[in-house]
PDB file of C-alpha atoms in Angstrom:
ATOM      1  CA  MET A  16      12.595 -13.357  -8.593  1.00 80.00           C
ATOM      2  CA  LEU A  17      11.197 -13.630  -4.949  1.00 89.00           C
ATOM      3  CA  LEU A  18       9.861 -17.037  -3.580  1.00 89.00           C
ATOM      4  CA  ASP A  19       8.353 -17.944  -0.337  1.00 86.00           C
ATOM      5  CA  TYR A  20       8.662 -21.370   1.390  1.00 87.00           C
ATOM      6  CA  ALA A  21       5.886 -23.184  -0.644  1.00 88.00           C
ATOM      7  CA  ASP A  22       7.700 -21.966  -3.832  1.00 87.00           C
ATOM      8  CA  CYS A  23      10.876 -23.340  -2.667  1.00 88.00           C
ATOM      9  CA  ALA A  24       9.468 -26.503  -1.553  1.00 87.00           C
ATOM     10  CA  SER A  25       7.850 -27.083  -4.849  1.00 87.00           C
ATOM     11  CA  GLN A  26      10.961 -26.219  -6.870  1.00 88.00           C
ATOM     12  CA  TYR A  27      13.513 -27.954  -4.827  1.00 85.00           C
ATOM     13  CA  ALA A  28      11.508 -30.727  -3.226  1.00 82.00           C
ATOM     14  CA  ASN A  29      12.658 -30.638   0.417  1.00 85.00           C
ATOM     15  CA  ALA A  30      14.327 -28.636   3.210  1.00 88.00           C
ATOM     16  CA  TYR A  31      17.650 -30.285   2.441  1.00 90.00           C
ATOM     17  CA  GLN A  32      17.829 -29.344  -1.222  1.00 90.00           C
ATOM     18  CA  ILE A  33      16.714 -25.571  -0.516  1.00 90.00           C
ATOM     19  CA  ASN A  34      19.688 -25.354   1.859  1.00 89.00           C
ATOM     20  CA  GLN A  35      22.084 -27.066  -0.702  1.00 90.00           C
ATOM     21  CA  ALA A  36      20.663 -24.303  -3.218  1.00 91.00           C
ATOM     22  CA  ILE A  37      21.370 -21.565  -0.506  1.00 91.00           C
ATOM     23  CA  GLN A  38      25.084 -22.873   0.041  1.00 92.00           C
ATOM     24  CA  GLU A  39      25.693 -23.041  -3.639  1.00 93.00           C
ATOM     25  CA  LYS A  40      24.373 -19.337  -4.062  1.00 92.00           C
ATOM     26  CA  ARG A  41      21.500 -20.474  -6.712  1.00 91.00           C
ATOM     27  CA  LEU A  42      19.078 -19.392  -3.694  1.00 92.00           C
ATOM     28  CA  TYR A  43      19.373 -16.623  -1.188  1.00 92.00           C
ATOM     29  CA  ARG A  44      17.452 -16.400   2.079  1.00 93.00           C
ATOM     30  CA  ILE A  45      16.190 -12.882   2.297  1.00 92.00           C
ATOM     31  CA  GLU A  46      14.215 -13.040   5.676  1.00 91.00           C
ATOM     32  CA  ARG A  47      12.310 -15.908   7.426  1.00 90.00           C
ATOM     33  CA  GLY A  48       9.884 -17.513   4.818  1.00 88.00           C
ATOM     34  CA  ILE A  49      11.299 -15.379   1.707  1.00 92.00           C
ATOM     35  CA  TYR A  50      13.930 -16.454  -0.626  1.00 92.00           C
ATOM     36  CA  ALA A  51      15.225 -14.788  -3.716  1.00 92.00           C
ATOM     37  CA  THR A  52      17.211 -15.834  -6.972  1.00 90.00           C
ATOM     38  CA  THR A  53      19.448 -12.783  -6.595  1.00 90.00           C
ATOM     39  CA  PRO A  54      21.224 -11.630  -3.404  1.00 89.00           C
ATOM     40  CA  HIS A  55      19.637  -8.172  -3.622  1.00 89.00           C
ATOM     41  CA  VAL A  56      15.932  -7.438  -3.614  1.00 90.00           C
ATOM     42  CA  SER A  57      13.979  -4.304  -2.800  1.00 91.00           C
ATOM     43  CA  GLU A  58      12.392  -3.964   0.464  1.00 93.00           C
ATOM     44  CA  LEU A  59       9.070  -3.151  -1.200  1.00 93.00           C
ATOM     45  CA  ALA A  60       9.020  -6.464  -3.205  1.00 92.00           C
ATOM     46  CA  ILE A  61       9.751  -8.325   0.031  1.00 93.00           C
ATOM     47  CA  ILE A  62       6.675  -6.669   1.815  1.00 94.00           C
ATOM     48  CA  GLN A  63       4.409  -7.066  -1.151  1.00 93.00           C
ATOM     49  CA  LYS A  64       5.617 -10.817  -1.310  1.00 91.00           C
ATOM     50  CA  LYS A  65       5.300 -11.352   2.232  1.00 92.00           C
ATOM     51  CA  TYR A  66       1.787  -9.881   2.616  1.00 93.00           C
ATOM     52  CA  PRO A  67       0.317 -10.629  -0.771  1.00 91.00           C
ATOM     53  CA  LYS A  68      -3.346  -9.654   0.198  1.00 92.00           C
ATOM     54  CA  ALA A  69      -2.424  -6.357   1.577  1.00 96.00           C
ATOM     55  CA  ILE A  70      -2.959  -3.050  -0.216  1.00 97.00           C
ATOM     56  CA  PHE A  71      -0.554   0.067   0.017  1.00 97.00           C
ATOM     57  CA  THR A  72      -2.431   2.956   1.406  1.00 97.00           C
ATOM     58  CA  MET A  73      -1.871   6.306   3.154  1.00 97.00           C
ATOM     59  CA  ASP A  74       1.393   7.804   3.377  1.00 96.00           C
ATOM     60  CA  SER A  75       2.961   5.021   1.129  1.00 96.00           C
ATOM     61  CA  ALA A  76       0.109   5.367  -1.518  1.00 97.00           C
ATOM     62  CA  PHE A  77       0.540   9.226  -1.551  1.00 97.00           C
ATOM     63  CA  TYR A  78       4.230   8.742  -2.144  1.00 97.00           C
ATOM     64  CA  TYR A  79       3.827   6.078  -4.921  1.00 96.00           C
ATOM     65  CA  HIS A  80       1.176   8.046  -6.808  1.00 96.00           C
ATOM     66  CA  GLY A  81       3.625  11.080  -6.669  1.00 95.00           C
ATOM     67  CA  LEU A  82       1.213  13.138  -4.657  1.00 96.00           C
ATOM     68  CA  THR A  83       4.045  14.014  -2.080  1.00 95.00           C
ATOM     69  CA  THR A  84       7.683  14.108  -1.915  1.00 93.00           C
ATOM     70  CA  ASP A  85       7.843  13.164   1.612  1.00 93.00           C
ATOM     71  CA  ILE A  86       9.316   9.522   1.830  1.00 93.00           C
ATOM     72  CA  PRO A  87       7.412   7.428   4.452  1.00 95.00           C
ATOM     73  CA  ASP A  88       9.287   6.017   7.434  1.00 95.00           C
ATOM     74  CA  LEU A  89       7.160   2.946   7.313  1.00 96.00           C
ATOM     75  CA  TYR A  90       5.047   1.067   4.816  1.00 97.00           C
ATOM     76  CA  HIS A  91       1.381   1.867   5.275  1.00 97.00           C
ATOM     77  CA  ILE A  92      -0.718  -1.176   4.329  1.00 97.00           C
ATOM     78  CA  ALA A  93      -4.385  -1.882   4.641  1.00 97.00           C
ATOM     79  CA  THR A  94      -5.643  -5.270   5.545  1.00 96.00           C
ATOM     80  CA  PRO A  95      -9.107  -6.707   6.208  1.00 96.00           C
ATOM     81  CA  ALA A  96     -10.730  -5.714   9.508  1.00 93.00           C
ATOM     82  CA  LYS A  97     -10.668  -9.190  10.976  1.00 93.00           C
ATOM     83  CA  SER A  98      -6.868  -9.833   9.826  1.00 92.00           C
ATOM     84  CA  ALA A  99      -4.206 -10.822  12.446  1.00 94.00           C
ATOM     85  CA  ARG A 100      -1.981  -7.827  13.638  1.00 95.00           C
ATOM     86  CA  LEU A 101       1.311  -7.948  11.663  1.00 93.00           C
ATOM     87  CA  ARG A 102       4.167  -7.837  13.843  1.00 92.00           C
ATOM     88  CA  ASP A 103       6.743  -6.347  11.507  1.00 92.00           C
ATOM     89  CA  LYS A 104       8.344  -3.054  12.496  1.00 95.00           C
ATOM     90  CA  ARG A 105       8.608  -1.708   9.062  1.00 95.00           C
ATOM     91  CA  ILE A 106       4.753  -1.562   8.597  1.00 96.00           C
ATOM     92  CA  ARG A 107       1.954   0.502   9.961  1.00 96.00           C
ATOM     93  CA  GLN A 108      -1.176  -1.622   9.512  1.00 96.00           C
ATOM     94  CA  VAL A 109      -4.629  -0.118   8.840  1.00 96.00           C
ATOM     95  CA  PHE A 110      -7.546  -2.327   9.415  1.00 96.00           C
ATOM     96  CA  VAL A 111     -10.455  -1.868   6.767  1.00 95.00           C
ATOM     97  CA  ASN A 112     -14.061  -2.806   6.840  1.00 93.00           C
ATOM     98  CA  ASP A 113     -14.354  -5.862   4.509  1.00 93.00           C
ATOM     99  CA  SER A 114     -17.160  -4.063   2.366  1.00 92.00           C
ATOM    100  CA  ILE A 115     -14.757  -1.353   1.161  1.00 94.00           C
ATOM    101  CA  PHE A 116     -11.308  -3.149   1.589  1.00 95.00           C
ATOM    102  CA  THR A 117     -10.834  -4.005  -2.330  1.00 94.00           C
ATOM    103  CA  LEU A 118     -12.721  -0.588  -3.459  1.00 95.00           C
ATOM    104  CA  GLY A 119     -10.217   1.349  -5.771  1.00 95.00           C
ATOM    105  CA  GLN A 120      -7.571  -1.442  -5.499  1.00 96.00           C
ATOM    106  CA  VAL A 121      -5.169  -1.416  -8.839  1.00 97.00           C
ATOM    107  CA  GLU A 122      -1.960  -2.996  -9.576  1.00 96.00           C
ATOM    108  CA  GLN A 123       1.001  -0.616 -10.174  1.00 94.00           C
ATOM    109  CA  VAL A 124       4.443  -0.991 -10.951  1.00 93.00           C
ATOM    110  CA  HIS A 125       6.890   1.018  -8.715  1.00 91.00           C
ATOM    111  CA  GLU A 126      10.758   0.876  -9.347  1.00 87.00           C
ATOM    112  CA  GLY A 127      10.280  -2.357 -11.278  1.00 87.00           C
ATOM    113  CA  THR A 128       7.955  -4.005  -8.358  1.00 90.00           C
ATOM    114  CA  PRO A 129       4.333  -4.741  -9.143  1.00 93.00           C
ATOM    115  CA  ILE A 130       2.447  -3.734  -6.157  1.00 95.00           C
ATOM    116  CA  ARG A 131      -1.353  -3.580  -4.845  1.00 96.00           C
ATOM    117  CA  ILE A 132      -2.413  -0.023  -4.101  1.00 97.00           C
ATOM    118  CA  TYR A 133      -5.342   2.043  -3.755  1.00 97.00           C
ATOM    119  CA  ASN A 134      -6.014   4.351  -6.858  1.00 96.00           C
ATOM    120  CA  LYS A 135      -5.851   7.980  -6.825  1.00 97.00           C
ATOM    121  CA  GLU A 136      -9.635   8.580  -6.585  1.00 96.00           C
ATOM    122  CA  ARG A 137      -9.674   6.242  -3.545  1.00 96.00           C
ATOM    123  CA  MET A 138      -6.821   8.066  -1.979  1.00 97.00           C
ATOM    124  CA  LEU A 139      -8.473  11.389  -2.150  1.00 96.00           C
ATOM    125  CA  ILE A 140     -11.404  10.093  -0.253  1.00 95.00           C
ATOM    126  CA  GLU A 141      -8.715   8.728   2.349  1.00 95.00           C
ATOM    127  CA  LEU A 142      -7.156  12.117   2.338  1.00 96.00           C
ATOM    128  CA  LEU A 143     -10.448  13.839   3.123  1.00 94.00           C
ATOM    129  CA  ARG A 144     -11.309  11.274   5.627  1.00 93.00           C
ATOM    130  CA  TYR A 145      -8.125  11.461   7.771  1.00 94.00           C
ATOM    131  CA  LYS A 146      -7.664  15.254   7.427  1.00 93.00           C
ATOM    132  CA  ASP A 147      -7.722  15.948  11.028  1.00 92.00           C
ATOM    133  CA  LYS A 148      -5.114  13.315  11.875  1.00 94.00           C
ATOM    134  CA  LEU A 149      -2.679  14.422   9.178  1.00 94.00           C
ATOM    135  CA  PRO A 150       0.105  17.328   9.670  1.00 95.00           C
ATOM    136  CA  TYR A 151      -1.538  20.548   8.328  1.00 94.00           C
ATOM    137  CA  ASP A 152       1.514  21.112   5.851  1.00 95.00           C
ATOM    138  CA  TYR A 153       1.273  17.491   4.661  1.00 96.00           C
ATOM    139  CA  TYR A 154      -2.319  17.628   3.944  1.00 95.00           C
ATOM    140  CA  LYS A 155      -2.122  20.820   2.133  1.00 95.00           C
ATOM    141  CA  GLU A 156       0.620  19.619  -0.129  1.00 96.00           C
ATOM    142  CA  ILE A 157      -1.165  16.487  -1.155  1.00 96.00           C
ATOM    143  CA  LEU A 158      -4.372  18.541  -1.748  1.00 95.00           C
ATOM    144  CA  ARG A 159      -2.439  20.999  -3.926  1.00 94.00           C
ATOM    145  CA  HIS A 160      -1.108  17.933  -6.160  1.00 95.00           C
ATOM    146  CA  TYR A 161      -4.781  16.728  -6.300  1.00 94.00           C
ATOM    147  CA  ARG A 162      -5.977  20.029  -7.535  1.00 92.00           C
ATOM    148  CA  ALA A 163      -3.211  20.015 -10.194  1.00 93.00           C
ATOM    149  CA  ILE A 164      -4.413  16.679 -11.672  1.00 94.00           C
ATOM    150  CA  ILE A 165      -8.399  17.069 -11.140  1.00 91.00           C
ATOM    151  CA  ASP A 166      -8.879  16.808 -14.759  1.00 92.00           C
ATOM    152  CA  GLN A 167      -7.124  13.453 -14.763  1.00 94.00           C
ATOM    153  CA  LEU A 168      -9.348  11.980 -12.021  1.00 94.00           C
ATOM    154  CA  ASP A 169     -12.380  10.096 -12.498  1.00 93.00           C
ATOM    155  CA  ILE A 170     -14.628  12.324 -10.814  1.00 91.00           C
ATOM    156  CA  GLU A 171     -17.832  10.060 -10.991  1.00 93.00           C
ATOM    157  CA  GLN A 172     -15.748   7.429  -9.230  1.00 94.00           C
ATOM    158  CA  VAL A 173     -14.816   9.884  -6.549  1.00 93.00           C
ATOM    159  CA  GLN A 174     -18.433  10.898  -6.079  1.00 91.00           C
ATOM    160  CA  GLU A 175     -19.331   6.999  -5.876  1.00 93.00           C
ATOM    161  CA  TYR A 176     -16.790   6.365  -3.201  1.00 92.00           C
ATOM    162  CA  ALA A 177     -17.864   9.471  -1.146  1.00 90.00           C
ATOM    163  CA  ALA A 178     -21.353   8.029  -1.149  1.00 91.00           C
ATOM    164  CA  ILE A 179     -20.207   4.742  -0.022  1.00 91.00           C
ATOM    165  CA  PHE A 180     -17.889   5.586   2.972  1.00 89.00           C
ATOM    166  CA  PRO A 181     -19.266   6.508   6.367  1.00 85.00           C
ATOM    167  CA  LYS A 182     -19.857  10.064   7.197  1.00 85.00           C
ATOM    168  CA  SER A 183     -20.547  10.716   3.406  1.00 84.00           C
ATOM    169  CA  ASP A 184     -21.934  14.115   4.187  1.00 85.00           C
ATOM    170  CA  ILE A 185     -18.724  15.549   5.716  1.00 86.00           C
ATOM    171  CA  LEU A 186     -16.819  13.921   2.491  1.00 87.00           C
ATOM    172  CA  TRP A 187     -19.079  15.808   0.218  1.00 87.00           C
ATOM    173  CA  LYS A 188     -18.687  19.069   2.095  1.00 87.00           C
ATOM    174  CA  ARG A 189     -14.875  18.541   2.119  1.00 87.00           C
ATOM    175  CA  LEU A 190     -14.851  17.702  -1.698  1.00 85.00           C
ATOM    176  CA  ASP A 191     -16.878  20.860  -2.453  1.00 83.00           C
ATOM    177  CA  GLU A 192     -14.981  23.387  -0.351  1.00 85.00           C
ATOM    178  CA  GLU A 193     -11.449  22.170  -0.759  1.00 83.00           C
ATOM    179  CA  VAL A 194     -10.940  20.115  -3.914  1.00 78.00           C
ATOM    180  CA  PHE A 195     -13.453  21.240  -6.725  1.00 75.00           C
TER     181      PHE A 195
END
């Protein structure tokens, strides 16, 4: 179980007792401000605990949804546009306009860790929005996986998202030509 410093302070009362628990191996310091009741914790769980408002997106979301076999080098997370820049070398931060930040957010369990992630429908829109910035082979692989699961997607939701996002005319064109 992961704890932040506030959780530890409420459970152990003060810094001295937290340090005693660490020395007695009842508590483990994983990294600054993150503690665990077990010595080994997945990095994904650490990232989710450290940045609880962040939502996994782009390469990370494509991988966690099973749309690609490429394991991302960094954790791609979305934060609101006015958020502070995160100084974590494990993360690639994407700033998202507040009006669309939570659109399509779901909770999913990946390897035993509950994470906040955008749903497949939102990620299809993101794929089409960033088509020109993604490597061609990577884009085609994900698109091929989307075509294979098209009957499992909520098409109305995809259309709703396409209408909300900027440059919706381009999104509609790409949806018609490449996906449907």
